[in-house]
mmCIF file of C-alpha atoms in Angstrom:
data_model
loop_
_atom_site.group_PDB
_atom_site.id
_atom_site.type_symbol
_atom_site.label_atom_id
_atom_site.label_comp_id
_atom_site.label_asym_id
_atom_site.label_seq_id
_atom_site.Cartn_x
_atom_site.Cartn_y
_atom_site.Cartn_z
ATOM 1 C CA UNK R 11 -43.331 41.979 78.992
ATOM 2 C CA UNK R 12 -43.111 39.901 76.251
ATOM 3 C CA UNK R 13 -39.885 41.707 75.041
ATOM 4 C CA UNK R 14 -38.245 41.015 78.196
ATOM 5 C CA UNK R 15 -38.950 37.430 78.108
ATOM 6 C CA UNK R 16 -37.325 37.259 74.793
ATOM 7 C CA UNK R 17 -34.432 39.318 75.765
ATOM 8 C CA UNK R 18 -31.283 38.158 77.108
ATOM 9 C CA UNK R 19 -29.625 40.075 80.017
ATOM 10 C CA UNK R 20 -25.891 39.488 81.009
ATOM 11 C CA UNK R 21 -25.040 38.708 77.306
ATOM 12 C CA UNK R 22 -21.273 39.339 77.946
ATOM 13 C CA UNK R 23 -21.056 36.019 79.566
ATOM 14 C CA UNK R 24 -21.875 34.359 76.095
ATOM 15 C CA UNK R 25 -18.236 35.281 75.498
ATOM 16 C CA UNK R 26 -16.683 32.927 78.116
ATOM 17 C CA UNK R 27 -14.478 30.290 76.595
ATOM 18 C CA UNK R 28 -12.501 28.804 79.573
ATOM 19 C CA UNK R 29 -8.839 27.752 78.891
ATOM 20 C CA UNK R 30 -8.856 24.470 80.634
ATOM 21 C CA UNK R 31 -5.071 23.783 79.992
ATOM 22 C CA UNK R 32 -4.532 26.424 82.781
ATOM 23 C CA UNK R 33 -3.481 24.848 86.019
ATOM 24 C CA UNK R 34 -4.490 26.970 88.965
ATOM 25 C CA UNK R 35 -1.933 25.638 91.360
ATOM 26 C CA UNK R 36 1.242 26.621 89.184
ATOM 27 C CA UNK R 37 -0.195 30.321 89.060
ATOM 28 C CA UNK R 38 2.891 32.495 90.315
ATOM 29 C CA UNK R 39 0.810 36.038 90.421
ATOM 30 C CA UNK R 40 -1.222 35.879 93.686
ATOM 31 C CA UNK R 41 -3.479 38.973 92.929
ATOM 32 C CA UNK R 42 -3.660 40.980 89.704
ATOM 33 C CA UNK R 43 -5.662 44.349 89.936
ATOM 34 C CA UNK R 44 -6.914 46.722 87.420
ATOM 35 C CA UNK R 45 -6.477 50.211 88.766
ATOM 36 C CA UNK R 46 -7.844 53.339 87.296
ATOM 37 C CA UNK R 47 -8.011 56.655 88.868
ATOM 38 C CA UNK R 48 -11.478 58.007 87.924
ATOM 39 C CA UNK R 49 -14.228 59.848 89.746
ATOM 40 C CA UNK R 50 -16.457 56.857 89.326
ATOM 41 C CA UNK R 51 -14.319 54.208 90.735
ATOM 42 C CA UNK R 52 -14.810 53.628 94.148
ATOM 43 C CA UNK R 53 -11.550 51.956 95.676
ATOM 44 C CA UNK R 54 -12.161 52.492 99.081
ATOM 45 C CA UNK R 55 -11.380 49.091 100.096
ATOM 46 C CA UNK R 56 -8.136 48.535 97.751
ATOM 47 C CA UNK R 57 -5.001 50.073 99.773
ATOM 48 C CA UNK R 58 -5.955 48.009 103.123
ATOM 49 C CA UNK R 59 -6.484 44.923 101.376
ATOM 50 C CA UNK R 60 -3.245 45.211 99.256
ATOM 51 C CA UNK R 61 -1.188 46.266 102.417
ATOM 52 C CA UNK R 62 -2.306 42.990 103.945
ATOM 53 C CA UNK R 63 -1.121 41.118 100.933
ATOM 54 C CA UNK R 64 1.896 42.920 100.488
ATOM 55 C CA UNK R 65 2.703 42.046 104.637
ATOM 56 C CA UNK R 66 2.473 38.366 103.352
ATOM 57 C CA UNK R 67 4.953 39.044 100.939
ATOM 58 C CA UNK R 68 2.689 37.774 98.041
ATOM 59 C CA UNK R 69 3.204 38.566 94.446
ATOM 60 C CA UNK R 70 0.607 41.325 93.533
ATOM 61 C CA UNK R 71 0.719 43.042 89.951
ATOM 62 C CA UNK R 72 -1.163 46.420 89.117
ATOM 63 C CA UNK R 73 -2.090 47.212 85.426
ATOM 64 C CA UNK R 74 -3.583 50.568 84.562
ATOM 65 C CA UNK R 75 -2.787 53.783 86.914
ATOM 66 C CA UNK R 76 0.390 53.683 88.965
ATOM 67 C CA UNK R 77 -0.458 52.768 92.617
ATOM 68 C CA UNK R 78 2.018 54.096 94.902
ATOM 69 C CA UNK R 79 2.520 50.845 97.399
ATOM 70 C CA UNK R 80 5.988 49.519 98.199
ATOM 71 C CA UNK R 81 5.960 45.821 97.092
ATOM 72 C CA UNK R 82 3.755 46.157 94.145
ATOM 73 C CA UNK R 83 4.837 45.520 90.590
ATOM 74 C CA UNK R 84 2.927 48.284 88.483
ATOM 75 C CA UNK R 85 2.937 47.369 84.833
ATOM 76 C CA UNK R 86 0.966 50.523 83.833
ATOM 77 C CA UNK R 87 -1.305 50.488 80.627
ATOM 78 C CA UNK R 88 -0.353 47.548 78.590
ATOM 79 C CA UNK R 89 -1.841 45.797 75.412
ATOM 80 C CA UNK R 90 -4.434 43.141 75.727
ATOM 81 C CA UNK R 91 -1.839 40.393 74.776
ATOM 82 C CA UNK R 92 0.017 41.319 77.807
ATOM 83 C CA UNK R 93 -2.828 41.314 80.032
ATOM 84 C CA UNK R 94 -4.036 38.069 79.011
ATOM 85 C CA UNK R 95 -0.151 36.475 79.519
ATOM 86 C CA UNK R 96 -0.476 38.148 82.880
ATOM 87 C CA UNK R 97 -3.900 36.556 83.594
ATOM 88 C CA UNK R 98 -2.663 33.031 82.975
ATOM 89 C CA UNK R 99 -0.200 33.186 85.758
ATOM 90 C CA UNK R 100 -2.800 34.771 88.136
ATOM 91 C CA UNK R 101 -4.853 33.410 90.870
ATOM 92 C CA UNK R 102 -6.959 36.188 91.964
ATOM 93 C CA UNK R 103 -8.435 39.495 90.898
ATOM 94 C CA UNK R 104 -11.464 42.075 91.774
ATOM 95 C CA UNK R 105 -14.482 43.022 90.118
ATOM 96 C CA UNK R 106 -15.342 46.887 90.223
ATOM 97 C CA UNK R 107 -18.818 47.309 91.539
ATOM 98 C CA UNK R 108 -19.534 49.984 88.931
ATOM 99 C CA UNK R 109 -19.499 47.487 86.071
ATOM 100 C CA UNK R 110 -19.370 43.801 87.078
ATOM 101 C CA UNK R 111 -20.023 42.611 83.676
ATOM 102 C CA UNK R 112 -17.291 43.815 81.651
ATOM 103 C CA UNK R 113 -14.420 42.305 79.320
ATOM 104 C CA UNK R 114 -11.900 42.243 81.782
ATOM 105 C CA UNK R 115 -14.007 40.039 84.175
ATOM 106 C CA UNK R 116 -14.455 37.734 81.020
ATOM 107 C CA UNK R 117 -10.907 37.732 80.334
ATOM 108 C CA UNK R 118 -10.238 36.814 84.181
ATOM 109 C CA UNK R 119 -12.862 34.083 83.944
ATOM 110 C CA UNK R 120 -11.645 32.687 80.712
ATOM 111 C CA UNK R 121 -7.952 32.276 82.366
ATOM 112 C CA UNK R 122 -9.237 30.731 85.520
ATOM 113 C CA UNK R 123 -8.774 33.601 87.614
ATOM 114 C CA UNK R 124 -11.113 33.610 90.846
ATOM 115 C CA UNK R 125 -12.568 37.107 91.231
ATOM 116 C CA UNK R 126 -13.613 38.616 94.487
ATOM 117 C CA UNK R 127 -16.657 40.563 94.485
ATOM 118 C CA UNK R 128 -18.404 42.135 97.412
ATOM 119 C CA UNK R 129 -21.907 41.067 98.879
ATOM 120 C CA UNK R 130 -24.120 43.373 97.086
ATOM 121 C CA UNK R 131 -22.557 42.749 93.644
ATOM 122 C CA UNK R 132 -22.503 38.992 94.215
ATOM 123 C CA UNK R 133 -26.369 38.905 94.433
ATOM 124 C CA UNK R 134 -26.853 40.432 91.047
ATOM 125 C CA UNK R 135 -24.841 37.355 89.430
ATOM 126 C CA UNK R 136 -27.242 34.451 88.561
ATOM 127 C CA UNK R 137 -25.832 31.619 86.713
ATOM 128 C CA UNK R 138 -22.160 32.146 86.789
ATOM 129 C CA UNK R 139 -21.322 32.277 90.639
ATOM 130 C CA UNK R 140 -18.493 29.475 90.603
ATOM 131 C CA UNK R 141 -16.255 32.061 88.900
ATOM 132 C CA UNK R 142 -16.761 34.767 91.839
ATOM 133 C CA UNK R 143 -15.807 34.508 95.327
ATOM 134 C CA UNK R 144 -18.250 36.593 97.899
ATOM 135 C CA UNK R 145 -15.460 38.673 99.427
ATOM 136 C CA UNK R 146 -16.149 40.990 102.605
ATOM 137 C CA UNK R 147 -13.416 43.708 101.949
ATOM 138 C CA UNK R 148 -14.300 45.573 105.233
ATOM 139 C CA UNK R 149 -13.474 42.374 107.286
ATOM 140 C CA UNK R 150 -10.633 41.489 104.906
ATOM 141 C CA UNK R 151 -10.355 37.847 106.146
ATOM 142 C CA UNK R 152 -7.184 36.333 104.212
ATOM 143 C CA UNK R 153 -8.081 32.904 105.359
ATOM 144 C CA UNK R 154 -10.747 32.834 102.612
ATOM 145 C CA UNK R 155 -8.101 33.398 100.048
ATOM 146 C CA UNK R 156 -6.210 30.121 101.347
ATOM 147 C CA UNK R 157 -3.382 32.128 102.559
#
């Protein structure tokens, strides 16, 4: 118990260094999603969610593995610098439930990108909820995203 009291959890959030020069209203990419085909990644919600965004003709960028949906821009695997440049222009992204405390999350926060996260994972975040938007991907209510 003494060790736990002295320990710091979610230390990844120490890397937050928000770029305050980035104006949220001027962001041209509506949604950037890091997609990776992997047995541990569960993107059950992704296609339906993206199809709804595509119908609204919103700019959507995918990095990582190619996702075959018409209306998306697939960038593939790109350098961290290019990812950061894209995030400067992005309004929303999503957090993977398998690891919500990752470097991509920090990159998004540092670039003023709002992160969509499901209810279960949202409950794990204690002190940094202002960066996350509790989003029910099953209901998929786009009004919550100001569309």
